[in-house]
XYZ file of C-alpha atoms in Angstrom:
777
model
C -9.625 -13.346 11.680
C -7.827 -14.198 14.911
C -5.701 -17.352 15.170
C -7.436 -20.467 16.529
C -8.185 -20.237 20.232
C -6.352 -22.492 22.682
C -9.841 -23.547 23.792
C -10.729 -25.247 20.504
C -14.172 -26.810 20.473
C -14.534 -30.560 20.099
C -16.924 -32.144 17.590
C -20.216 -32.908 19.229
C -19.836 -30.187 21.864
C -20.482 -26.968 19.908
C -18.888 -23.888 21.417
C -17.311 -25.645 24.404
C -13.839 -26.898 25.307
C -12.980 -30.308 26.774
C -13.943 -29.172 30.255
C -17.385 -28.133 29.004
C -16.647 -24.400 29.179
C -17.841 -22.025 26.496
C -15.227 -21.336 23.809
C -14.631 -17.601 24.149
C -15.372 -14.903 21.599
C -12.600 -12.407 20.931
C -14.138 -10.311 18.138
C -17.109 -7.958 18.346
C -18.880 -5.864 15.747
C -20.694 -2.875 17.289
C -23.419 -1.466 15.078
C -22.892 2.100 16.192
C -25.499 3.285 13.677
C -28.236 1.496 11.745
C -28.571 3.976 8.877
C -26.265 4.842 5.978
C -25.591 7.912 3.855
C -25.148 5.770 0.715
C -27.621 3.496 -1.042
C -25.323 0.761 -2.370
C -27.454 -1.685 -4.319
C -25.323 -4.677 -3.260
C -25.514 -3.971 0.493
C -26.456 -7.068 2.518
C -27.950 -4.935 5.320
C -30.410 -2.842 3.333
C -30.884 -4.620 -0.006
C -31.201 -8.274 1.073
C -34.049 -10.270 2.685
C -33.429 -9.283 6.326
C -34.945 -5.843 6.965
C -34.553 -5.782 10.752
C -32.568 -2.541 10.472
C -35.872 -0.709 10.133
C -36.695 -1.575 13.764
C -33.335 -0.500 15.167
C -32.492 2.855 16.811
C -30.598 5.076 14.416
C -27.617 5.377 16.811
C -26.441 3.211 19.691
C -27.226 4.948 22.992
C -24.376 5.663 25.451
C -26.011 3.314 27.972
C -25.925 0.519 25.378
C -22.254 1.233 24.645
C -21.493 1.004 28.369
C -23.447 -2.229 28.806
C -21.670 -3.751 25.795
C -18.250 -2.678 27.066
C -19.001 -4.234 30.481
C -20.050 -7.525 28.873
C -16.915 -7.678 26.744
C -14.671 -6.906 29.721
C -16.511 -9.489 31.844
C -16.044 -12.163 29.177
C -12.378 -11.286 28.555
C -11.604 -11.440 32.270
C -13.455 -14.737 32.780
C -11.603 -16.405 29.912
C -8.296 -14.619 30.502
C -8.166 -13.278 26.974
C -5.025 -11.308 26.216
C -6.710 -9.189 23.560
C -10.083 -8.526 21.969
C -11.019 -6.770 18.742
C -13.972 -4.400 18.514
C -15.084 -3.087 15.107
C -17.324 -0.008 14.974
C -19.754 -0.643 12.146
C -23.167 0.260 10.774
C -24.937 1.342 8.673
C -22.295 4.010 8.437
C -20.537 4.643 11.777
C -19.374 8.135 10.775
C -23.021 9.253 10.951
C -22.541 9.165 14.725
C -20.306 12.255 14.491
C -16.971 13.104 16.083
C -18.289 13.629 19.627
C -20.212 10.337 19.743
C -17.244 8.459 18.279
C -14.952 10.073 20.839
C -17.228 9.094 23.735
C -17.732 5.554 22.418
C -14.025 4.869 21.936
C -13.211 6.337 25.354
C -15.851 4.174 27.070
C -14.699 1.001 25.359
C -11.091 1.633 26.316
C -12.022 2.595 29.892
C -13.934 -0.633 30.445
C -11.885 -3.159 28.459
C -8.243 -2.050 28.672
C -7.868 -2.960 32.388
C -8.485 -6.644 31.560
C -7.407 -7.116 27.896
C -5.643 -5.236 25.136
C -8.261 -3.582 22.935
C -7.758 -3.607 19.167
C -10.267 -0.940 18.145
C -11.263 -0.665 14.506
C -13.901 0.797 12.203
C -15.317 -0.050 8.791
C -16.624 2.947 6.858
C -17.499 4.169 3.385
C -15.366 7.238 4.192
C -17.733 9.825 2.714
C -18.116 11.773 5.982
C -14.509 11.515 7.159
C -13.152 14.907 8.261
C -9.966 16.053 10.008
C -11.984 16.411 13.246
C -13.103 12.784 13.059
C -9.627 11.654 11.984
C -8.219 13.397 15.079
C -10.582 11.288 17.210
C -9.493 8.094 15.454
C -5.816 8.834 16.041
C -6.386 9.919 19.645
C -8.071 6.592 20.472
C -5.914 4.451 18.165
C -8.844 3.407 15.972
C -7.811 1.722 12.711
C -10.313 2.421 9.915
C -10.933 0.401 6.773
C -12.542 2.158 3.812
C -14.791 0.576 1.190
C -13.759 1.315 -2.399
C -14.609 -0.809 -5.439
C -12.024 0.654 -7.829
C -11.904 3.629 -10.164
C -14.796 6.015 -10.806
C -16.749 3.734 -13.134
C -16.188 0.612 -11.024
C -16.991 2.240 -7.707
C -20.108 4.028 -8.932
C -21.563 0.872 -10.395
C -22.973 0.179 -6.922
C -21.706 2.698 -4.351
C -23.907 5.745 -4.929
C -26.022 8.134 -2.909
C -29.785 7.605 -2.786
C -30.240 10.284 -5.466
C -27.809 8.451 -7.758
C -24.914 10.847 -7.185
C -21.358 9.528 -7.229
C -19.518 8.802 -3.979
C -16.118 8.253 -5.602
C -14.594 11.720 -5.132
C -15.634 11.867 -1.461
C -14.158 8.437 -0.758
C -10.877 9.392 -2.412
C -10.773 12.575 -0.321
C -11.092 10.389 2.776
C -8.259 8.165 1.600
C -6.068 11.197 0.863
C -6.771 12.405 4.403
C -5.742 9.037 5.859
C -2.485 9.147 3.889
C -1.410 12.316 5.670
C 1.399 11.581 8.153
C -0.746 12.703 11.087
C -3.542 10.251 10.208
C -1.651 7.424 8.530
C -1.560 5.406 11.812
C -5.356 5.036 11.589
C -5.348 3.828 7.962
C -6.133 0.092 8.136
C -6.764 -0.622 4.472
C -9.353 -0.930 1.715
C -12.241 -3.348 1.328
C -13.265 -4.013 -2.287
C -16.233 -6.064 -3.509
C -15.655 -8.099 -6.661
C -17.874 -7.236 -9.628
C -17.435 -9.169 -12.868
C -18.419 -6.077 -14.842
C -15.260 -4.314 -13.659
C -11.830 -4.987 -15.137
C -9.862 -6.749 -12.369
C -6.465 -5.230 -13.148
C -7.873 -1.701 -13.377
C -9.627 -2.216 -10.036
C -6.390 -3.534 -8.495
C -4.414 -0.567 -9.833
C -6.995 1.950 -8.620
C -6.984 0.430 -5.146
C -3.179 0.192 -5.033
C -2.928 3.873 -5.991
C -4.471 4.787 -2.637
C -1.439 3.217 -0.883
C -3.435 1.061 1.536
C -1.628 -0.927 4.248
C -3.886 -3.900 3.416
C -6.507 -4.825 0.813
C -9.398 -7.268 1.085
C -11.293 -8.463 -1.988
C -14.741 -9.831 -1.091
C -17.044 -12.030 -3.111
C -20.511 -10.461 -3.360
C -22.970 -11.969 -0.889
C -25.009 -14.684 -2.559
C -26.396 -18.148 -1.761
C -28.117 -21.087 -3.463
C -31.483 -19.285 -3.363
C -29.978 -16.016 -4.661
C -27.004 -17.188 -6.790
C -24.339 -14.748 -7.938
C -24.224 -13.255 -11.399
C -22.152 -15.408 -13.720
C -21.302 -12.849 -16.396
C -20.685 -14.569 -19.718
C -21.623 -17.970 -18.320
C -18.092 -19.303 -17.733
C -17.767 -21.951 -15.038
C -15.573 -20.013 -12.618
C -15.771 -16.293 -13.440
C -15.011 -15.113 -9.891
C -11.884 -17.260 -9.722
C -10.851 -15.939 -13.135
C -11.339 -12.347 -11.922
C -9.327 -12.884 -8.747
C -6.607 -14.811 -10.563
C -6.099 -11.871 -12.908
C -5.452 -9.762 -9.814
C -3.236 -12.511 -8.391
C -1.025 -12.658 -11.491
C -0.549 -8.918 -11.574
C 0.040 -8.791 -7.808
C 2.790 -11.399 -8.031
C 4.348 -9.669 -11.041
C 4.422 -6.440 -9.037
C 6.262 -8.139 -6.184
C 3.260 -8.319 -3.803
C 3.407 -4.570 -3.055
C 0.564 -4.696 -0.514
C -0.890 -7.581 1.523
C -4.161 -8.838 -0.030
C -5.857 -10.746 2.749
C -7.614 -13.408 0.662
C -4.557 -14.159 -1.474
C -2.162 -14.071 1.485
C -4.469 -16.497 3.308
C -4.519 -18.933 0.399
C -0.731 -18.780 0.165
C -0.443 -19.322 3.913
C -2.804 -22.320 3.972
C -0.939 -23.834 1.012
C 2.153 -23.898 3.213
C 0.261 -25.292 6.230
C -0.303 -21.953 7.905
C -3.451 -20.253 9.171
C -5.949 -18.183 7.217
C -6.429 -14.519 8.043
C -10.046 -14.343 6.852
C -13.247 -16.234 7.596
C -13.811 -16.485 3.821
C -11.420 -19.465 3.632
C -9.791 -21.906 6.059
C -10.992 -23.918 9.035
C -10.165 -21.494 11.835
C -12.988 -20.647 14.249
C -15.104 -17.569 13.505
C -15.158 -16.333 17.104
C -17.282 -13.238 16.469
C -20.591 -11.754 17.606
C -22.477 -8.635 16.498
C -24.147 -6.131 18.842
C -26.944 -4.148 17.179
C -27.777 -0.523 18.049
C -30.450 -1.676 20.521
C -27.994 -3.976 22.290
C -29.182 -7.292 20.840
C -26.594 -9.969 20.158
C -26.636 -11.208 16.567
C -24.635 -13.658 14.540
C -22.299 -12.445 11.827
C -24.255 -9.829 9.891
C -23.551 -11.292 6.435
C -26.271 -13.818 7.323
C -28.788 -11.054 6.634
C -28.306 -11.972 2.976
C -29.889 -15.412 3.602
C -33.388 -14.798 5.008
C -35.251 -12.461 7.355
C -34.135 -13.128 10.938
C -31.179 -15.324 9.927
C -28.772 -13.467 12.226
C -31.087 -13.211 15.285
C -30.220 -14.893 18.599
C -32.905 -13.589 20.968
C -30.158 -12.370 23.317
C -29.027 -8.898 24.357
C -26.287 -7.212 26.385
C -28.660 -6.115 29.153
C -29.965 -9.577 30.115
C -27.349 -11.971 28.792
C -23.631 -12.582 29.018
C -21.273 -13.020 26.093
C -20.999 -16.652 27.230
C -24.705 -17.036 26.431
C -24.123 -15.702 22.929
C -21.062 -17.931 22.442
C -23.172 -20.970 23.353
C -25.856 -20.152 20.764
C -25.919 -23.149 18.371
C -25.469 -21.095 15.179
C -22.499 -19.190 16.627
C -20.978 -22.304 18.179
C -21.190 -24.348 14.974
C -18.903 -21.835 13.283
C -16.174 -22.560 15.845
C -15.891 -26.344 15.459
C -14.031 -26.406 12.159
C -14.340 -29.493 9.967
C -17.169 -31.026 12.018
C -19.385 -28.043 11.245
C -19.253 -28.571 7.467
C -21.538 -30.559 5.198
C -20.557 -34.060 4.040
C -19.553 -32.799 0.584
C -17.065 -30.347 2.091
C -15.686 -32.826 4.632
C -14.829 -35.216 1.780
C -13.175 -32.515 -0.365
C -9.352 -32.740 -0.723
C -8.917 -28.967 -0.322
C -11.271 -28.525 2.651
C -8.430 -27.471 4.963
C -7.718 -24.544 2.669
C -11.272 -23.713 1.672
C -13.080 -24.330 4.957
C -16.385 -24.427 3.111
C -16.170 -20.770 2.165
C -18.065 -17.986 3.893
C -20.865 -19.331 6.115
C -23.548 -17.058 4.617
C -22.771 -18.323 1.103
C -23.811 -21.892 1.998
C -27.499 -21.192 2.563
C -30.262 -23.002 0.671
C -33.899 -23.079 1.780
C -34.807 -26.583 2.917
C -31.509 -27.567 4.521
C -30.189 -24.241 5.767
C -26.393 -23.926 5.797
C -25.599 -27.625 5.381
C -24.197 -27.050 1.874
C -20.973 -26.142 0.140
C -20.497 -22.488 -0.741
C -22.432 -21.264 -3.755
C -18.937 -20.215 -4.939
C -17.618 -23.776 -4.527
C -16.331 -24.146 -8.111
C -14.670 -20.714 -8.006
C -13.007 -21.438 -4.669
C -11.668 -24.774 -5.896
C -10.236 -23.171 -9.038
C -8.745 -20.335 -7.005
C -7.206 -22.676 -4.441
C -5.691 -24.914 -7.097
C -4.120 -21.914 -8.834
C -2.949 -19.918 -5.793
C -0.332 -22.213 -4.375
C 3.375 -22.387 -3.669
C 5.766 -25.350 -3.562
C 6.057 -26.859 -0.104
C 9.789 -26.114 -0.109
C 9.111 -22.409 -0.597
C 6.566 -21.231 2.001
C 5.398 -17.655 1.459
C 6.752 -14.833 3.525
C 4.510 -13.717 6.386
C 2.295 -10.784 5.385
C 4.021 -8.285 7.667
C 5.419 -6.442 4.664
C 5.584 -6.818 0.911
C 9.344 -7.415 0.785
C 9.490 -10.257 3.293
C 11.947 -11.028 6.130
C 14.598 -12.560 3.847
C 14.779 -9.397 1.760
C 14.813 -7.140 4.818
C 17.573 -9.229 6.396
C 19.570 -8.877 3.196
C 19.027 -5.115 3.065
C 19.834 -4.852 6.774
C 23.442 -5.676 5.965
C 23.541 -2.361 4.142
C 24.001 -4.097 0.801
C 21.127 -5.717 -1.090
C 21.479 -8.574 -3.557
C 20.291 -8.443 -7.160
C 17.113 -10.348 -6.212
C 16.309 -8.038 -3.303
C 16.852 -4.929 -5.383
C 14.710 -6.321 -8.209
C 11.838 -6.725 -5.752
C 12.234 -3.113 -4.655
C 12.136 -1.971 -8.277
C 8.993 -4.042 -8.917
C 7.226 -2.439 -5.957
C 8.190 1.019 -7.218
C 6.960 0.282 -10.748
C 3.635 -0.951 -9.388
C 3.233 2.249 -7.401
C 3.875 4.445 -10.442
C 1.284 2.541 -12.455
C -1.176 2.775 -9.597
C -0.665 6.532 -9.364
C -1.405 6.891 -13.072
C -4.546 4.797 -12.781
C -5.661 7.008 -9.911
C -5.317 10.022 -12.192
C -7.157 8.375 -15.071
C -10.719 9.547 -14.229
C -9.609 13.189 -14.129
C -7.353 12.708 -17.142
C -10.138 11.109 -19.188
C -12.344 14.129 -18.488
C -9.633 16.644 -19.445
C -9.663 17.528 -23.169
C -5.868 17.973 -23.301
C -4.884 15.014 -21.084
C -7.434 12.480 -22.396
C -5.633 11.674 -25.700
C -2.401 11.134 -23.770
C -4.089 8.719 -21.373
C -5.700 6.793 -24.244
C -2.374 6.533 -26.078
C -0.496 5.407 -22.969
C -3.121 2.745 -22.197
C -2.956 1.472 -25.776
C 0.856 1.366 -25.776
C 0.814 -0.562 -22.514
C -0.798 -3.379 -24.512
C 1.072 -3.087 -27.801
C 4.490 -1.799 -26.611
C 4.761 -2.493 -22.857
C 8.563 -2.186 -22.805
C 8.294 1.376 -24.103
C 5.819 2.288 -21.380
C 8.006 0.667 -18.721
C 11.021 2.648 -19.926
C 9.194 5.946 -19.396
C 7.495 5.003 -16.125
C 10.894 4.033 -14.714
C 11.982 7.666 -15.020
C 12.142 8.996 -11.441
C 10.360 12.259 -12.093
C 7.313 10.644 -13.697
C 6.507 9.322 -10.238
C 7.146 12.723 -8.710
C 4.797 14.367 -11.242
C 2.045 11.781 -10.737
C 2.328 11.962 -6.949
C 2.147 15.760 -6.956
C -1.042 15.561 -9.049
C -2.590 13.001 -6.727
C -1.726 15.018 -3.641
C -2.978 18.202 -5.335
C 0.302 20.012 -4.753
C 0.876 20.584 -8.499
C -2.020 19.390 -10.651
C -0.601 19.323 -14.179
C -2.708 16.744 -16.011
C -1.600 18.076 -19.396
C 1.894 16.706 -18.725
C 0.412 13.257 -19.297
C 0.726 14.103 -23.001
C 4.499 14.431 -22.567
C 4.680 11.051 -20.799
C 2.618 9.387 -23.533
C 4.630 11.058 -26.295
C 7.886 9.803 -24.767
C 6.462 6.266 -24.687
C 5.425 6.603 -28.335
C 8.968 7.702 -29.279
C 10.415 4.673 -27.478
C 7.937 2.448 -29.329
C 8.397 4.115 -32.731
C 4.625 4.510 -32.989
C 2.978 7.364 -34.864
C 1.031 9.761 -32.679
C -0.243 13.339 -32.587
C -0.740 15.067 -29.222
C -1.118 18.459 -27.597
C 1.566 19.022 -24.947
C 2.171 21.853 -22.477
C 4.941 24.433 -22.800
C 6.391 25.336 -19.395
C 9.033 28.051 -19.059
C 9.618 27.843 -22.803
C 10.219 24.077 -22.803
C 8.391 20.940 -23.917
C 9.820 18.068 -21.905
C 9.844 14.394 -22.907
C 10.884 12.287 -19.901
C 13.931 10.068 -20.643
C 14.745 12.073 -23.812
C 15.165 15.753 -22.960
C 13.460 19.046 -23.747
C 12.641 21.219 -26.744
C 13.188 24.969 -26.227
C 10.552 27.169 -27.881
C 10.002 30.890 -28.271
C 6.653 30.533 -26.442
C 7.104 30.842 -22.668
C 3.868 29.105 -21.603
C 0.931 27.595 -23.434
C 0.390 24.564 -25.654
C 2.314 22.980 -28.486
C 1.637 19.998 -30.721
C 3.930 17.016 -31.051
C 3.976 14.596 -33.982
C 5.704 11.265 -33.377
C 6.887 9.135 -36.286
C 8.833 5.899 -36.552
C 12.203 7.668 -36.399
C 11.611 10.727 -34.210
C 9.256 13.558 -33.441
C 8.530 17.173 -34.264
C 7.246 19.889 -31.938
C 5.256 22.852 -33.293
C 4.228 26.079 -31.578
C 2.845 28.743 -33.857
C 5.180 28.967 -36.835
C 8.102 27.427 -34.997
C 8.928 23.769 -35.653
C 11.701 21.661 -34.101
C 12.249 18.207 -35.614
C 14.274 15.706 -33.591
C 15.724 12.299 -34.346
C 16.987 10.990 -30.978
C 20.544 9.789 -31.224
C 21.543 11.940 -34.206
C 25.035 13.335 -33.919
C 23.881 16.834 -34.920
C 21.260 18.258 -32.593
C 18.771 20.685 -34.150
C 18.515 24.179 -32.662
C 16.339 24.177 -29.572
C 16.823 20.483 -28.782
C 18.295 19.777 -25.342
C 18.904 16.030 -25.129
C 19.442 14.410 -21.763
C 22.998 13.097 -21.395
C 23.360 9.428 -20.531
C 25.838 6.657 -19.798
C 25.293 2.855 -19.708
C 24.575 1.369 -16.284
C 23.333 -2.127 -15.438
C 21.294 -2.754 -18.582
C 19.827 0.740 -18.749
C 21.126 4.295 -19.072
C 21.981 6.562 -16.173
C 20.692 10.005 -17.064
C 22.399 13.278 -16.235
C 19.097 15.075 -15.712
C 19.306 18.848 -16.147
C 16.063 19.498 -18.059
C 13.161 17.747 -16.329
C 10.648 20.236 -14.856
C 9.972 17.994 -11.836
C 13.602 17.543 -10.772
C 13.483 20.477 -8.322
C 12.299 18.502 -5.294
C 15.301 18.354 -2.981
C 15.199 21.608 -1.075
C 18.506 22.516 -2.712
C 19.041 24.712 -5.806
C 19.295 22.605 -8.960
C 21.749 23.577 -11.670
C 20.435 25.004 -14.945
C 21.129 23.293 -18.248
C 24.814 22.336 -18.351
C 26.996 23.421 -21.241
C 28.638 20.695 -23.303
C 32.039 20.840 -21.616
C 30.599 20.767 -18.094
C 28.239 17.938 -19.007
C 31.093 15.866 -20.407
C 33.060 16.420 -17.207
C 30.039 15.243 -15.182
C 29.493 12.103 -17.295
C 33.188 11.117 -17.165
C 33.251 11.556 -13.409
C 30.009 9.612 -12.985
C 31.350 6.778 -15.103
C 34.516 6.550 -13.025
C 32.610 6.841 -9.750
C 30.259 3.992 -10.676
C 33.256 1.857 -11.676
C 34.973 2.697 -8.375
C 31.935 1.531 -6.362
C 32.011 -1.809 -8.180
C 35.751 -2.198 -7.617
C 35.980 -0.981 -4.009
C 32.552 -1.723 -2.510
C 31.011 -4.496 -4.583
C 28.222 -5.118 -2.066
C 26.664 -1.752 -2.919
C 26.993 -2.150 -6.691
C 23.704 -4.100 -7.273
C 21.672 -1.371 -5.603
C 23.452 1.369 -7.465
C 23.116 -0.398 -10.842
C 19.434 -1.265 -10.478
C 18.081 1.687 -8.518
C 20.014 4.668 -9.827
C 18.321 6.051 -12.939
C 19.197 9.747 -12.868
C 21.655 12.166 -11.313
C 20.552 15.783 -10.916
C 23.385 18.324 -10.844
C 22.995 20.889 -8.063
C 24.474 24.355 -7.984
C 27.795 24.493 -6.095
C 27.324 25.119 -2.383
C 28.451 28.679 -1.460
C 30.350 27.296 1.558
C 32.300 24.870 -0.597
C 30.678 21.794 0.988
C 29.824 18.748 -1.089
C 26.046 18.272 -0.867
C 23.753 15.489 -1.989
C 20.106 14.524 -1.563
C 17.445 11.935 -2.399
C 13.658 12.156 -2.306
C 11.136 9.359 -1.844
C 8.821 10.962 -4.404
C 11.601 10.763 -7.007
C 12.642 7.162 -6.498
C 15.685 6.365 -8.602
C 17.236 9.842 -8.699
C 19.867 11.519 -6.552
C 21.051 15.122 -6.580
C 24.676 16.141 -5.996
C 26.828 19.245 -6.084
C 30.020 19.218 -8.172
C 32.740 17.070 -6.574
C 36.519 17.372 -6.863
C 37.021 13.777 -8.049
C 35.342 10.433 -8.671
C 36.354 9.129 -5.205
C 34.242 11.774 -3.492
C 31.389 11.275 -5.937
C 31.392 7.500 -5.317
C 30.848 8.103 -1.591
C 27.963 10.491 -2.269
C 26.312 8.062 -4.679
C 26.485 5.171 -2.221
C 25.177 7.435 0.551
C 22.140 8.579 -1.462
C 21.317 5.171 -2.935
C 21.033 3.971 0.670
C 18.304 6.579 1.154
C 16.566 5.276 -1.981
C 16.673 1.738 -0.583
C 15.241 2.761 2.757
C 12.533 4.854 1.087
C 11.544 1.748 -0.892
C 11.412 -0.318 2.312
C 9.325 2.298 4.117
C 6.906 2.386 1.171
C 5.705 -1.091 2.122
C 7.018 -1.965 5.602
C 6.376 -0.430 9.015
C 9.747 -0.265 10.768
C 8.613 2.054 13.559
C 5.521 3.344 15.306
C 4.530 6.374 13.255
C 2.387 7.679 16.106
C 5.351 7.884 18.485
C 6.318 11.583 18.705
C 9.632 11.066 20.498
C 12.921 12.118 19.005
C 16.492 11.060 19.646
C 19.908 12.656 19.505
C 22.267 11.496 16.786
C 25.978 12.329 16.676
C 25.966 13.880 13.216
C 23.270 16.490 13.946
C 22.806 19.139 16.616
C 18.998 18.971 16.490
C 16.993 15.981 17.795
C 15.797 13.698 15.009
C 12.516 11.813 14.538
C 12.839 8.041 14.274
C 12.503 8.031 10.477
C 15.247 10.638 10.119
C 17.553 8.692 12.430
C 16.898 5.470 10.492
C 17.746 7.173 7.220
C 20.924 8.656 8.654
C 22.203 5.477 10.221
C 21.480 3.379 7.128
C 23.394 5.832 4.931
C 26.284 6.235 7.383
C 26.676 2.474 7.735
C 27.384 2.311 3.995
C 29.718 5.311 4.057
C 31.695 3.759 6.935
C 31.928 0.544 4.917
C 33.188 2.379 1.829
C 35.939 4.121 3.809
C 36.799 0.777 5.452
C 37.920 -0.592 2.095
C 40.091 2.388 1.145
C 43.774 2.557 2.054
C 45.580 5.179 4.081
C 45.281 6.915 7.463
C 42.769 9.525 6.233
C 40.396 6.793 5.065
C 40.830 4.961 8.377
C 39.901 8.135 10.265
C 36.801 8.630 8.119
C 35.841 4.992 8.694
C 36.153 5.302 12.482
C 34.070 8.469 12.558
C 31.199 7.068 10.498
C 31.368 3.697 12.274
C 31.156 5.338 15.683
C 28.259 7.514 14.540
C 26.471 4.408 13.247
C 26.979 2.394 16.436
C 25.810 5.225 18.694
C 22.673 5.831 16.618
C 21.860 2.114 16.392
C 21.992 1.814 20.172
C 19.761 4.879 20.523
C 17.205 3.418 18.119
C 17.172 0.053 19.862
C 16.783 1.708 23.247
C 13.992 4.119 22.340
C 11.211 1.520 22.118
C 9.620 2.988 18.986
C 10.599 0.218 16.540
C 8.144 -2.426 15.376
C 9.275 -6.080 15.568
C 10.196 -5.823 11.872
C 12.102 -2.596 12.516
C 13.879 -4.059 15.522
C 15.009 -7.008 13.410
C 16.184 -4.666 10.626
C 18.185 -2.455 13.023
C 19.732 -5.439 14.829
C 20.808 -6.780 11.465
C 22.657 -3.502 10.852
C 24.282 -3.819 14.279
C 25.419 -7.351 13.463
C 26.970 -6.041 10.257
C 28.938 -3.338 12.054
C 30.038 -5.754 14.775
C 31.272 -8.105 12.055
C 33.723 -5.489 10.840
C 35.845 -5.774 13.964
């Protein structure tokens, strides 16, 4: 919801300011279609008392779109509005097709943009989304929210086709399309309706797995005449459901803004709500139906037949006439528009009486508290923060304080811990997203069941395996359908069982003659490809393929034939792995080294140990990030030209790849350089630092080819750290290296600041880097 208007209405003068003028409306819902391709049984448009949709044209005519656009522009100009929001809605707006959407968006922009900035959005079930339609959305800068109620079972509880068929796979295809770089700018987020029959944490994880920019959890539409289901009869089941999400969300480090929870945190600190579901801000919104009639907010259709009607339309009436309608105006006057019970409530400034439609009772209309009053009170009391610690604004999950800290190039222990928490939440969410397919796969299903059980009985063991960088890379490749290897879930589960010392029996895949257990190593078998069985006991495991059997006790001094343990050294409370066995480590665009012999591996581990110590001694500011983020080093083959090469990959968060180096001093520089890339990848997972739709490139001094903004950001963030490392080393050669990397950093920072492609958050982040460099001299 928009912030309160400067023309706030006064009590007793609904919808008007002190001069008697109509309080303007800045938000419009255009019912582009009045039919839907799904038959959701909880839909307030089709399944509730108001059935006026039956009398509406199936699609809004171009003449109605034009008339609506003229009325909006007229109103915006008269009230000097800087911006308006228009949401294309339905029914299902995608039923209009790509051409009609293209024409509608073009007409709205043509009419409105000359007088006010147009924030154009769409709410859709996503089933009909195609690349052709997504191209239209991007071309007209339309942000689309998709409805998804969780995993397969949760979503299909209500969101089905008329013939009962599932919609889940089609919706997930739409979300995968929106995650593509070309379409990501149009991905607004996910809308999820609460259902007590669904497990809240599983729903949260399934939604998070789709990597939405925002999430909105909605209470199902109900009122005093049609009260909500109460499940097992507990007093506040909806608060309990949402608080389970809230606890997990906080534990994960708030990896994505959840509008309801962010709003409750904001109002606790005296800020404004971002949703009409809570808070006292004005609901300055009107709906335009497909025939051009003005209606009140369409959730009122859940109250009674005709509840949303105004008797006005875009052809004969102005938006001012709609804004002056008593039932629209009363929703703009804040506290004065609430019933006596709400006005006397101590949390009314946070609750705002709840959603208007949820207050209805026949006999006295909407002059009641919300039917969810007890749940809202419980939720508000629980979702709070101390006054001395106001929540970070919901611009990103890490918050300005963390970004300012990371902008120095360093990153404190607290900041890095938050980055790790976000990463861990993403890995879990990816696994939950795979769970429907895994549960249906005869080989993967036992692995999924074991992993889910261990997450309850031995959570530390599960966390240890999910922290392995290449588990994320495997899960992401399955989700993106680049390498669908569901059977590998058995290897992940088996590794967790070994960590937990829990007995288990699983079928696991053999790939290139190896069975891999992430964090432990690999078993070499005579079978090149196929399946093997693994038996886990309290002190180890045994792998069988045909007549061959390899029994392993991790940590034994004598390794059995065929066992290739991962080498490791202590680092910051965990072990840094020298990873030369994992099948998903080849993701850097550089040739990875094969399994190292014992002498070479020992040389690598000694050099790594000294390099990590050197970073702590020479460049202590980078040590927290290196200790907490670095989980694995992948040896690369030597570069034929003799250059020292290194790489990091966002899909393998926590791992870096390096070629052999002549000494620990060189390796320390490479490690710092690549951990900077890991940090920035973690930031970009949850924060928008630049306009991803901006196609411009810029020249950077360390490359001959022009670089996109993201590439330049990565380079400058890494080179800032490298310049800082050389700054602390003695001697003229180090001073020359420092000057070169410092000059590169300064030139690229100026280019980034001058390009105009950074978001306000990105501009702040880059200026913080510039302040750091300036502080050196």
